[in-house]
Structures are given as structure tokens and as C-alpha cells.
GROMACS .gro file of C-alpha atoms in nm:
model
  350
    1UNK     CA    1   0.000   0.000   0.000
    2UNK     CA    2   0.309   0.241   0.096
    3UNK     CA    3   0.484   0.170  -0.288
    4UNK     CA    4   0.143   0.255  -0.438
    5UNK     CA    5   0.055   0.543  -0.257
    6UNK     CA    6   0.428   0.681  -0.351
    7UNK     CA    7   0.389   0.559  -0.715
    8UNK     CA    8   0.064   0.784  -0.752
    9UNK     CA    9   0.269   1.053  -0.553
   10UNK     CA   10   0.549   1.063  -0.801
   11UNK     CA   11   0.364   1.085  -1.082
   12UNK     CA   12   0.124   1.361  -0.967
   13UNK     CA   13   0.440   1.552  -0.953
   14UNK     CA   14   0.556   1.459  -1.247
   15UNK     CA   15   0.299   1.542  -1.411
   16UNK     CA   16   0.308   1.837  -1.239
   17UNK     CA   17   0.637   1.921  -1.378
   18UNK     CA   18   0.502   1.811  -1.776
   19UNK     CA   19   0.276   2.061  -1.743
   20UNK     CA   20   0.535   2.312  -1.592
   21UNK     CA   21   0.751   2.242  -1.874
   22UNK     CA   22   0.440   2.297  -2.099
   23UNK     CA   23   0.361   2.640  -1.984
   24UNK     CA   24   0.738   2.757  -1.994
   25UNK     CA   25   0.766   2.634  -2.419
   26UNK     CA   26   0.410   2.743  -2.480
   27UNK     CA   27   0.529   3.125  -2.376
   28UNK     CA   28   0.863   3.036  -2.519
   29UNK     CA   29   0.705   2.970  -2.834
   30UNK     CA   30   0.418   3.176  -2.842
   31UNK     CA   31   0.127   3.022  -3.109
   32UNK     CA   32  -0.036   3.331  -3.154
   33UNK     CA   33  -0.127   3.626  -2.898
   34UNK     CA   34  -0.220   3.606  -2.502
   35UNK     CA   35  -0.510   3.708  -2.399
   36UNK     CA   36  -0.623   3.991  -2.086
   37UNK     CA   37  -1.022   3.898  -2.011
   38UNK     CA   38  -1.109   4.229  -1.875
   39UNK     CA   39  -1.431   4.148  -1.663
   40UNK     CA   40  -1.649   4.481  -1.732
   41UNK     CA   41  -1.864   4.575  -2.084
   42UNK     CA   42  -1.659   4.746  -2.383
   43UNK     CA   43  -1.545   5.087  -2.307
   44UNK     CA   44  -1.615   5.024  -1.898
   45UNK     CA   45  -1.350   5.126  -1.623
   46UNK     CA   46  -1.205   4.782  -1.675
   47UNK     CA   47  -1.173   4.754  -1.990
   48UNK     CA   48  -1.007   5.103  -2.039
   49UNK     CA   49  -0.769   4.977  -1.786
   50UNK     CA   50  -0.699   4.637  -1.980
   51UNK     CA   51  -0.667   4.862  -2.278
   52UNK     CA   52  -0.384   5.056  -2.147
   53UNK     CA   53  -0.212   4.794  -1.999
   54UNK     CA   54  -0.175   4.618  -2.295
   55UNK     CA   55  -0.032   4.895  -2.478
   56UNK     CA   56   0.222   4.914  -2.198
   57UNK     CA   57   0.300   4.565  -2.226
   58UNK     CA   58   0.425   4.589  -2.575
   59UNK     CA   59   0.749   4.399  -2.633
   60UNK     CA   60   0.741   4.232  -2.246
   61UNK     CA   61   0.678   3.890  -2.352
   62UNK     CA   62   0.909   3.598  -2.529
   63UNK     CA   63   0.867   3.651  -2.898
   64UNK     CA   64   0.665   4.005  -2.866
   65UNK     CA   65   0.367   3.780  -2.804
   66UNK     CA   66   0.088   4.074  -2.808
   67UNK     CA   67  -0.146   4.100  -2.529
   68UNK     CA   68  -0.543   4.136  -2.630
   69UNK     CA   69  -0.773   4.272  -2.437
   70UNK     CA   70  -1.095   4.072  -2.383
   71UNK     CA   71  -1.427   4.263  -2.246
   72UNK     CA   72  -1.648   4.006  -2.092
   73UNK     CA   73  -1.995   4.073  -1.863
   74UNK     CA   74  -2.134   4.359  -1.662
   75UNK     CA   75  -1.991   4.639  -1.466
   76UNK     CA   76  -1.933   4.489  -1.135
   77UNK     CA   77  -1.732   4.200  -1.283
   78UNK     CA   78  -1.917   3.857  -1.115
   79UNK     CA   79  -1.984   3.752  -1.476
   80UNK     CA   80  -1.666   3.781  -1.608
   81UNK     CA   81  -1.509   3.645  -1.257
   82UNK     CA   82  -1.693   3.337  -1.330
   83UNK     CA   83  -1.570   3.265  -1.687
   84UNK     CA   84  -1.201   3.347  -1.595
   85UNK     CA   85  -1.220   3.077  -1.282
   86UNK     CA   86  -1.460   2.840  -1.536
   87UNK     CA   87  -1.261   2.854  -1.844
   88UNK     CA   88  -0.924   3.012  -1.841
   89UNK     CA   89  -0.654   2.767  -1.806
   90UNK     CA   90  -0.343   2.801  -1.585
   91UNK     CA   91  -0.078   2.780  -1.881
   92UNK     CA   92   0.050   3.126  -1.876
   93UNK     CA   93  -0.157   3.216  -2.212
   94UNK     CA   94  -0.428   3.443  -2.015
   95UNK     CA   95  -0.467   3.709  -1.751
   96UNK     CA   96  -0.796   3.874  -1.603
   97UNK     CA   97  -0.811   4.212  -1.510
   98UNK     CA   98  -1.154   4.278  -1.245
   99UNK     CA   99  -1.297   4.546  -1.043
  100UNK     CA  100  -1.294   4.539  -0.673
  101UNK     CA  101  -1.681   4.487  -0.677
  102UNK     CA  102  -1.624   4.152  -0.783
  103UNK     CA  103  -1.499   4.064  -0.505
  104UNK     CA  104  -1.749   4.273  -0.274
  105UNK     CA  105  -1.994   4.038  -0.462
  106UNK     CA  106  -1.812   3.773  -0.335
  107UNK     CA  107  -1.802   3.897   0.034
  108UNK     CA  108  -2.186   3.966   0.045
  109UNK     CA  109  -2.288   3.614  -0.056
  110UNK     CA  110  -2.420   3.681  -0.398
  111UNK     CA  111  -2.575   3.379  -0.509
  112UNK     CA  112  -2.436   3.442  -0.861
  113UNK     CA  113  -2.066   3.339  -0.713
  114UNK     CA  114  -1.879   3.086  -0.888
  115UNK     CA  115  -1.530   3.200  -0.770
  116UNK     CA  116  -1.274   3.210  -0.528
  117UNK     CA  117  -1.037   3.542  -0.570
  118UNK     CA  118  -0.857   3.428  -0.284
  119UNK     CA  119  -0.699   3.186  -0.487
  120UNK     CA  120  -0.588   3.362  -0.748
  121UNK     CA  121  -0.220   3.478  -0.850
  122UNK     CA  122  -0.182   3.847  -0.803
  123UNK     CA  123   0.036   4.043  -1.017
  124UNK     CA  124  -0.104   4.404  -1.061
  125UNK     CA  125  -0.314   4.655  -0.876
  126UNK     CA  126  -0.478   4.978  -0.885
  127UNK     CA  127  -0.561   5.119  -0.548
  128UNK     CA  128  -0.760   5.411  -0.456
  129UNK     CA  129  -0.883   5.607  -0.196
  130UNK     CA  130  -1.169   5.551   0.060
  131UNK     CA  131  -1.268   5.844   0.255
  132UNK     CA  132  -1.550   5.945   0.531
  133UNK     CA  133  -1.697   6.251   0.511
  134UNK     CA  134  -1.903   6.404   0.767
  135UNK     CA  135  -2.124   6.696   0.792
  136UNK     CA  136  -1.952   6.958   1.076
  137UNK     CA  137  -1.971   7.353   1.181
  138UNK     CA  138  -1.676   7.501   1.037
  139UNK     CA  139  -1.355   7.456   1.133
  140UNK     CA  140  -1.463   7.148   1.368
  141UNK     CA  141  -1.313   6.811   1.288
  142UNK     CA  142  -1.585   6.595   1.439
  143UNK     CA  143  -1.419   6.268   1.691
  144UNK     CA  144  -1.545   5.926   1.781
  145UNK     CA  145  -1.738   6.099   2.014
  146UNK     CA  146  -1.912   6.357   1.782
  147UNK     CA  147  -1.985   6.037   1.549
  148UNK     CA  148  -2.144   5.860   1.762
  149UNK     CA  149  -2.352   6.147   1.897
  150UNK     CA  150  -2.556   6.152   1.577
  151UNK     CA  151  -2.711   5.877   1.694
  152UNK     CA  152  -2.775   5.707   1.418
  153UNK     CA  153  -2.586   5.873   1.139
  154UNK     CA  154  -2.733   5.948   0.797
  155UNK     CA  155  -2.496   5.804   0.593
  156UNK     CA  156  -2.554   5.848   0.161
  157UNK     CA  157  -2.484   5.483  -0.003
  158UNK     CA  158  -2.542   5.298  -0.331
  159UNK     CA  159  -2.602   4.945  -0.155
  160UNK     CA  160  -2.503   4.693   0.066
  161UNK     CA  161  -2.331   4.517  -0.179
  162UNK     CA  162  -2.078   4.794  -0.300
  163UNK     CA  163  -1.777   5.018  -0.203
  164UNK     CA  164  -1.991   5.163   0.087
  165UNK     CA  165  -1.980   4.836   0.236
  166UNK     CA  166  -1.646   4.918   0.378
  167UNK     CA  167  -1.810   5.271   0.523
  168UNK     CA  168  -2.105   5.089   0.654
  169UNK     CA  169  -1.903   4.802   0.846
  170UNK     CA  170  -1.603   5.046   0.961
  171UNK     CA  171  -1.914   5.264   1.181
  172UNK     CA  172  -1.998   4.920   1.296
  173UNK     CA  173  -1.693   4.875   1.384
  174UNK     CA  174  -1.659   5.207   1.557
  175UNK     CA  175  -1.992   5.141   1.750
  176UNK     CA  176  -2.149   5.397   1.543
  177UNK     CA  177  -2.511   5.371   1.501
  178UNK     CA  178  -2.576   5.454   1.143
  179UNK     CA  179  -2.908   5.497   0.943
  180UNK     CA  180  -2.817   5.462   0.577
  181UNK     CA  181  -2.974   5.588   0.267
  182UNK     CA  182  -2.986   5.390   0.013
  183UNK     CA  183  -2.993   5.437  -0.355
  184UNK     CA  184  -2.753   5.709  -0.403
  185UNK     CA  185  -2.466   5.619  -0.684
  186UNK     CA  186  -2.176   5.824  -0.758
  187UNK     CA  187  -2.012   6.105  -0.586
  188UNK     CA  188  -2.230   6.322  -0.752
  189UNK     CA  189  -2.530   6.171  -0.649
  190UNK     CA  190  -2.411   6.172  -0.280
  191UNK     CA  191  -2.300   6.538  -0.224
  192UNK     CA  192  -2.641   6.622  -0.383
  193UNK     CA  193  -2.807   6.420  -0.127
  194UNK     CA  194  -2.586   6.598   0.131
  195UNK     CA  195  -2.671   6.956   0.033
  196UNK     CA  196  -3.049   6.913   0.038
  197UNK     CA  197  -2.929   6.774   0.411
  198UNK     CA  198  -3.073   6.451   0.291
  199UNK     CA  199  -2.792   6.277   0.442
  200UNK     CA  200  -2.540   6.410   0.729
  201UNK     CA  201  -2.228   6.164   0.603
  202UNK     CA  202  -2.075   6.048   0.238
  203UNK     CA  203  -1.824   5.732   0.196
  204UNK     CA  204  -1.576   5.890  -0.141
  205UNK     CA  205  -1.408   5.557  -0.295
  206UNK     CA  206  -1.308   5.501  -0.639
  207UNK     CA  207  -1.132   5.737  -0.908
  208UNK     CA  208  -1.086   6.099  -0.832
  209UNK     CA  209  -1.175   6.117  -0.495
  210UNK     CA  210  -0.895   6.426  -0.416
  211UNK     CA  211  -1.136   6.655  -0.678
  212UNK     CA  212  -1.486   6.492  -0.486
  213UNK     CA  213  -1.316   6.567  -0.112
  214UNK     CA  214  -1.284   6.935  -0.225
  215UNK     CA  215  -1.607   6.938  -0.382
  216UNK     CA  216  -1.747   6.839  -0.017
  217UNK     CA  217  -1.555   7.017   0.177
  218UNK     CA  218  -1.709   7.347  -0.011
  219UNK     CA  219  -2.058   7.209   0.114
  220UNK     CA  220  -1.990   7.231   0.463
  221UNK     CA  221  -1.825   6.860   0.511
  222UNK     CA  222  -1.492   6.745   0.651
  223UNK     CA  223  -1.278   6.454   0.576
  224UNK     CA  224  -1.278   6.249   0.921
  225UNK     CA  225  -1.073   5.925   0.835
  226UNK     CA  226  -0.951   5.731   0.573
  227UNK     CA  227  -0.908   5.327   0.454
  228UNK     CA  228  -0.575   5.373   0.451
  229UNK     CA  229  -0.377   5.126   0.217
  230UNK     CA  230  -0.158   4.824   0.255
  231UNK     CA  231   0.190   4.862   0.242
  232UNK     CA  232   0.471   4.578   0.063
  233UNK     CA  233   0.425   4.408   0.366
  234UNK     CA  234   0.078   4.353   0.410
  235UNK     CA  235   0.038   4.640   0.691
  236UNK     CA  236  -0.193   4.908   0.657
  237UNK     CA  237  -0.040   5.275   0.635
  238UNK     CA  238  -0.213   5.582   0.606
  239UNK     CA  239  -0.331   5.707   0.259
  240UNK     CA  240  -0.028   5.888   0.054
  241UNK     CA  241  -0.301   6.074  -0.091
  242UNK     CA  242  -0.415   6.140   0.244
  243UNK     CA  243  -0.161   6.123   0.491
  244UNK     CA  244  -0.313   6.355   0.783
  245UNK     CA  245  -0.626   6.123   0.810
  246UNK     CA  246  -0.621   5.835   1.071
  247UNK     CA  247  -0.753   5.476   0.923
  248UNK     CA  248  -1.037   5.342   1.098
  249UNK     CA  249  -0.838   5.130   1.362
  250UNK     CA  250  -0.610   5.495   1.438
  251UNK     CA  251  -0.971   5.660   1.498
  252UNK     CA  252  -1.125   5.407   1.735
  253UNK     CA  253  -1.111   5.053   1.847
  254UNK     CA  254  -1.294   4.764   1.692
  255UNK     CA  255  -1.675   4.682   1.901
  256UNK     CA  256  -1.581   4.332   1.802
  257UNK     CA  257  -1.349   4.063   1.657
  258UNK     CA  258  -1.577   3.974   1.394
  259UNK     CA  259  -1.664   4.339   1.279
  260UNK     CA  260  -1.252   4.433   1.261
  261UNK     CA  261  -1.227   4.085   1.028
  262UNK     CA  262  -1.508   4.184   0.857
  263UNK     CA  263  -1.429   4.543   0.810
  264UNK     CA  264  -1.077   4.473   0.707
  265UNK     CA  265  -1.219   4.198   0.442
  266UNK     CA  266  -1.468   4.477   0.289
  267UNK     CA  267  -1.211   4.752   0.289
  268UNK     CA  268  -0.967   4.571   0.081
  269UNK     CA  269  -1.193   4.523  -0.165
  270UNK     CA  270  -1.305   4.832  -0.159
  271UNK     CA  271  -0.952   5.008  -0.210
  272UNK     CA  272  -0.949   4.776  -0.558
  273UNK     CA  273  -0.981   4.984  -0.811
  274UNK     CA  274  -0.899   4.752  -1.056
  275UNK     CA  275  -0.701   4.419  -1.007
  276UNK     CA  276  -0.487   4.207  -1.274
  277UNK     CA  277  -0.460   3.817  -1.189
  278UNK     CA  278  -0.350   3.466  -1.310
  279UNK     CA  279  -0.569   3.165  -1.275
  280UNK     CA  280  -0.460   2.925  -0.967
  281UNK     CA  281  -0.163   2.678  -1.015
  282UNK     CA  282   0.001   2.915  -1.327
  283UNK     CA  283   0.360   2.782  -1.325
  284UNK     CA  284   0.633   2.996  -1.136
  285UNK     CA  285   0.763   3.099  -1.494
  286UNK     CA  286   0.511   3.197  -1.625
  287UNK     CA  287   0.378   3.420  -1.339
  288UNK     CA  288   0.710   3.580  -1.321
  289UNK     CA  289   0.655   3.654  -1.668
  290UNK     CA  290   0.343   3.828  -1.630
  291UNK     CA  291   0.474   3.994  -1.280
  292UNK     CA  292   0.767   4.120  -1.473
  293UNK     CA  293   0.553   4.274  -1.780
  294UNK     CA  294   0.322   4.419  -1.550
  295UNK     CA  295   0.620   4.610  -1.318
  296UNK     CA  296   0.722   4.741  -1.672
  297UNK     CA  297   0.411   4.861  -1.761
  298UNK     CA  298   0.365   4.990  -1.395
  299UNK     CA  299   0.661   5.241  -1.431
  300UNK     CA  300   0.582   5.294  -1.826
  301UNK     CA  301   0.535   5.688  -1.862
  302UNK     CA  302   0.188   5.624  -2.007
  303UNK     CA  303   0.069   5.432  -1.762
  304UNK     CA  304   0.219   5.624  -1.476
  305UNK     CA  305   0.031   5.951  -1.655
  306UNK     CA  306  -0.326   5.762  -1.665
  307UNK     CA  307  -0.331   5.633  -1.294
  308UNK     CA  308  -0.199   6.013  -1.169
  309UNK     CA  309  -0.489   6.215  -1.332
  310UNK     CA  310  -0.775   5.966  -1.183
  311UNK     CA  311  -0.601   5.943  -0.846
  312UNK     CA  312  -0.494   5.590  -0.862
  313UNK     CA  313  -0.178   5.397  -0.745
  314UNK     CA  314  -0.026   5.141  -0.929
  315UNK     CA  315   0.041   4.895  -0.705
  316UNK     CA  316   0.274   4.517  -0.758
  317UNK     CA  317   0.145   4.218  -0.678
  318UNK     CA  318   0.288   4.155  -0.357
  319UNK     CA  319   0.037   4.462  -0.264
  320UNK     CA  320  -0.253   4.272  -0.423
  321UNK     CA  321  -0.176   3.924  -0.258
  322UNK     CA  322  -0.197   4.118   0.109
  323UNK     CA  323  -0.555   4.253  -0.023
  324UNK     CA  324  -0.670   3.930  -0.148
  325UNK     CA  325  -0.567   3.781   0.204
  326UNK     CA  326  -0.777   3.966   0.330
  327UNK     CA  327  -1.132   3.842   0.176
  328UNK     CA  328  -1.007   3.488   0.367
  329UNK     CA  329  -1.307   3.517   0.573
  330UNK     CA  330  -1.421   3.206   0.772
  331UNK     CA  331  -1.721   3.028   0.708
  332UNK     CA  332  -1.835   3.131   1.057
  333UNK     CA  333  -1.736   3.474   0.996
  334UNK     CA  334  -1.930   3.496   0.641
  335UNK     CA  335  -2.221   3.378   0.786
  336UNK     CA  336  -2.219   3.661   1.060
  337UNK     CA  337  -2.161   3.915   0.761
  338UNK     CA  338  -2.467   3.801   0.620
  339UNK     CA  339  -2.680   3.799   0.913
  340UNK     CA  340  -2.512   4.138   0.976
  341UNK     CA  341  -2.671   4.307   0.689
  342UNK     CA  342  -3.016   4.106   0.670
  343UNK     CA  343  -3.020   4.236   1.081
  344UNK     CA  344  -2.897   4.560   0.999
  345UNK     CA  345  -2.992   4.669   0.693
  346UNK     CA  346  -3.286   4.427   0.569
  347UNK     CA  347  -3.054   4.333   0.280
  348UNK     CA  348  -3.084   3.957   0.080
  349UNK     CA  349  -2.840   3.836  -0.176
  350UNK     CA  350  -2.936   3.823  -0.520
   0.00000   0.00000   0.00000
């Protein structure tokens, strides 16, 4: 029984190692161009993103293989999540490039889940900027204190199952009682909302939120904390973008152990702008490959220009794997997430 257990060991390895071997000729010898699914409709946030990255990846790749960009699904990326875990195979041939809401969806439950991003090879990222405003007389930086005084606090949101997920769970956190109302896309949306004094609080994520903090700040509202971002090492560090603002866990401490995990999950998904990944088990060469093409691309003038003007940061994949460590979430934990909003916010998965 010991020799046949070891027989089927060794050759699971080496088959292991064919396949290895596979993937390292296949880029060597490139049969025709690789492929970037970008998970997002034509013309989308995603997509432009996949655009420009393959543009910056010209030349990167053994035999100036080009790089096509592949626009698959709807905006928040669960369709096109699906067909990259589904279909794409782990030979070094493909990439997908997502939004963060993809993985929100994933957080929340949504019954149209087929993936697992924690799984998935990092290699690129575009961070951005999450940022509480809240409504206060002038010159007054409101505390933990002055949040919770509210009691509960309007705050403006799109939907459970979005960016504001990470605003919603970090009040929890706080032991902020918040009322939220829903419905209200966009920045735009939002500070409208706030003037009419519709809401007393606005959660700014996404591109451009530097130009939407100013906007805000005209209407009477001041910029109480920030998401913060993970450093190289998997630590979180305040904003560059905004380096006076204390994080969440600088501004207060956690109510509970589950609502820090849970908070911590939701916010690195919510800093994701836009991340590039390899299907699970691509071989060593060939992710180091793609890593290397993307750090190119990441320091290419063009691509440097494009991230600058909508307030994003390129960031490399060891950056990405600390965000996608996050979303490990036990099952226990998931389940009180869920609960959490049904309880909280009479929310149901799709």
C-alpha cells in the first residue's frame, strides 16, 4: 500500500512538472497572442484599464507575443469572474483584469458566485482612496465621540453590496449607530443628497476622490478618516493621498473581533480599483513573466500619466496578494456578515 501510494505521488508531480515544462515552451514559443479577459462591458472602467495595460505591455513577452484585451460581462465584474475561474486555463496564455466589486460580490454572498479570488495569482493593482466625510460647523473636525452622537448617522450609499460596504461596516466597527440611505450612486449623487441635508455623512471611494473631497468640503463637510492602504508588507499605512487622516483602527477601536475581520475583508476590496490576476496553479515561470511585464508597464510613462490624473496607485502584486488575504473570511465569519446586513440593513443576496 506504501509503494502505491508513492507511485501515484510521483507521478502527480511529475505530471506536475510536464505541465510546468508545458507552460514555460508554450510562452517560449508563443502560437499566436495572449489574452487579458477584462471582466467589465466594452469601453467600462475595466476595460479602459486592460486597454492601457496592454499597450504598456508591448514587447514584455518571449517573442513580442501581443497582449489582447478581452471585455467580458457587466460592470461589477461577477460575470466575467466566473468565466475566468470556469474557463481560463493556468498555462501562462491568459490574464484577467476585475474590479474590486467583484470581489465585494463575493463577500456579500451573492448567489451568482462561482469564484474564489482568494486563490488567485496576483500580479497588478490599482488602489484608490476611501474616505469618510461628515457633515460639521466650520472649522470642527468631528471625533469618535461627535460620530457617535448623531445617533444614528445618515450616511448616503449605493447598496449593501458595493464600495460603501467598507463605510457601513467600519461605523460598525466604531460602534457607530448609522441609518443609511440607500440608492444614491456616484459622488455626484451623494453630495447632492448631502446639500439638500438629505444625508449628514458620504463614503468617497473610487477614481478621483482628491477633486470629490474638495467638492465636499465646499458644502460644509470634513474629511474624518480614511481606509488607509496596505503597504509591501501587508500592513496598513495611512493614505499617501491622504496622509493627515487616521484609518479606521487609528480613529477608534474595533466593538468586536468579527466586525474588525469583517471590516478589514470589505475595505480591501473596496480600495481595488482595478485588479490584474492569473488563474490558480500558473507555473512559477510563467507568473514571473506576467509579474515582470506588468512592473514594466507599472513604471511605463503612459501608464504612470493615466493612474496620476484619476487618483490611482499602481500597485505590484505583492500589494494585491496582502488585499486578497484579506477576503479569507471564515465560514463562521461569512455567515455573521450576512446575518449582519439582513439584521442591519434588511438586505438579501441576489
Amino acid at each position: 500500500m506504501i509503494c502505491g501510494l508513492g507511485a501515484l505521488g510521483l507521478g502527480a508531480l511529475g505530471t506536475r512538472a510536464a505541465r510546468a515544462q508545458d507552460a514555460e515552451a508554450a510562452l517560449a514559443n508563443p502560437p499566436g497572442p495572449l489574452t487579458l479577459l477584462c471582466a467589465g462591458p466594452d469601453g467600462g472602467l475595466v476595460s479602459r484599464w486592460g486597454s492601457a495595460c496592454t499597450q504598456a505591455f508591448d514587447g514584455s513577452f518571449p517573442g513580442n507575443a501581443a497582449v489582447l484585451a478581452q471585455a467580458v460581462g457587466g460592470l461589477d465584474g461577477v460575470s466575467g469572474a466566473n468565466q475566468f475561474d470556469a474557463q481560463m486555463m493556468p498555462d501562462g496564455r491568459g490574464a484577467a483584469m476585475l474590479p474590486g466589486a467583484a470581489l465585494t460580490a463575493y463577500l456579500t454572498g451573492d448567489q451568482r458566485v462561482h469564484y474564489d479570488p482568494t486563490r488567485w495569482t496576483p500580479v497588478l493593482a490599482g488602489i484608490t482612496p476611501g474616505v469618510l466625510m461628515v457633515r460639521a460647523a466650520a472649522g470642527a473636525v468631528p471625533d469618535l465621540a461627535a460620530l457617535q452622537a448623531f445617533s444614528p448617522l445618515k450616511l448616503a450609499a449605493d447598496q449593501a453590496e458595493s464600495a460603501d460596504l467598507a463605510a457601513l461596516l467600519a461605523l460598525a466597527r466604531l460602534n457607530v449607530a448609522t441609518s443609511p440611505v440607500f440608492g444614491l450612486r456616484g459622488a455626484e449623487t451623494k453630495t447632492r443628497a448631502f446639500l439638500d441635508g438629505s444625508v449628514d455623512a458620504v463614503f468617497l471611494s473610487g477614481e478621483g476622490v482628491p477633486a470629490d473631497v474638495s467638492a465636499l468640503n465646499a458644502a460644509g463637510a470634513v474629511a474624518v478618516l480614511s481606509l488607509g492602504q496596505f503597504d509591501t508588507e501587508g500592513r496598513i499605512v495611512s493614505d499617501p493621498l491622504f496622509p493627515d487622516l487616521p484609518d479606521v483602527a487609528g480613529f477608534g477601536p474595533a466593538a468586536s473581533p468579527f466586525l474588525e475581520r469583517a471590516y478589514q475583508a470589505a475595505a480591501a476590496a473596496a480600495r481595488l480599483d482595478f485588479l490584474l490576476v492569473l488563474p490558480h496553479l500558473t507555473s512559477p515561470d510563467a507568473v514571473a513573466q506576467w509579474t515582470q511585464a506588468a512592473e514594466t508597464a507599472r513604471q511605463s510613462e503612459t501608464l504612470a500619466e493615466a493612474a496620476s490624473a484619476s487618483a490611482v496607485t499602481l500597485a505590484p502584486a505583492p500589494v494585491l496578494a496582502a488585499a486578497l488575504a484579506a477576503l479569507s473570511l471564515s465560514e463562521a465569519d461569512a455567515a455573521s456578515l450576512q446575518a449582519f446586513l439582513v439584521k442591519s440593513y434588511g438586505w438579501q443576496p441576489d
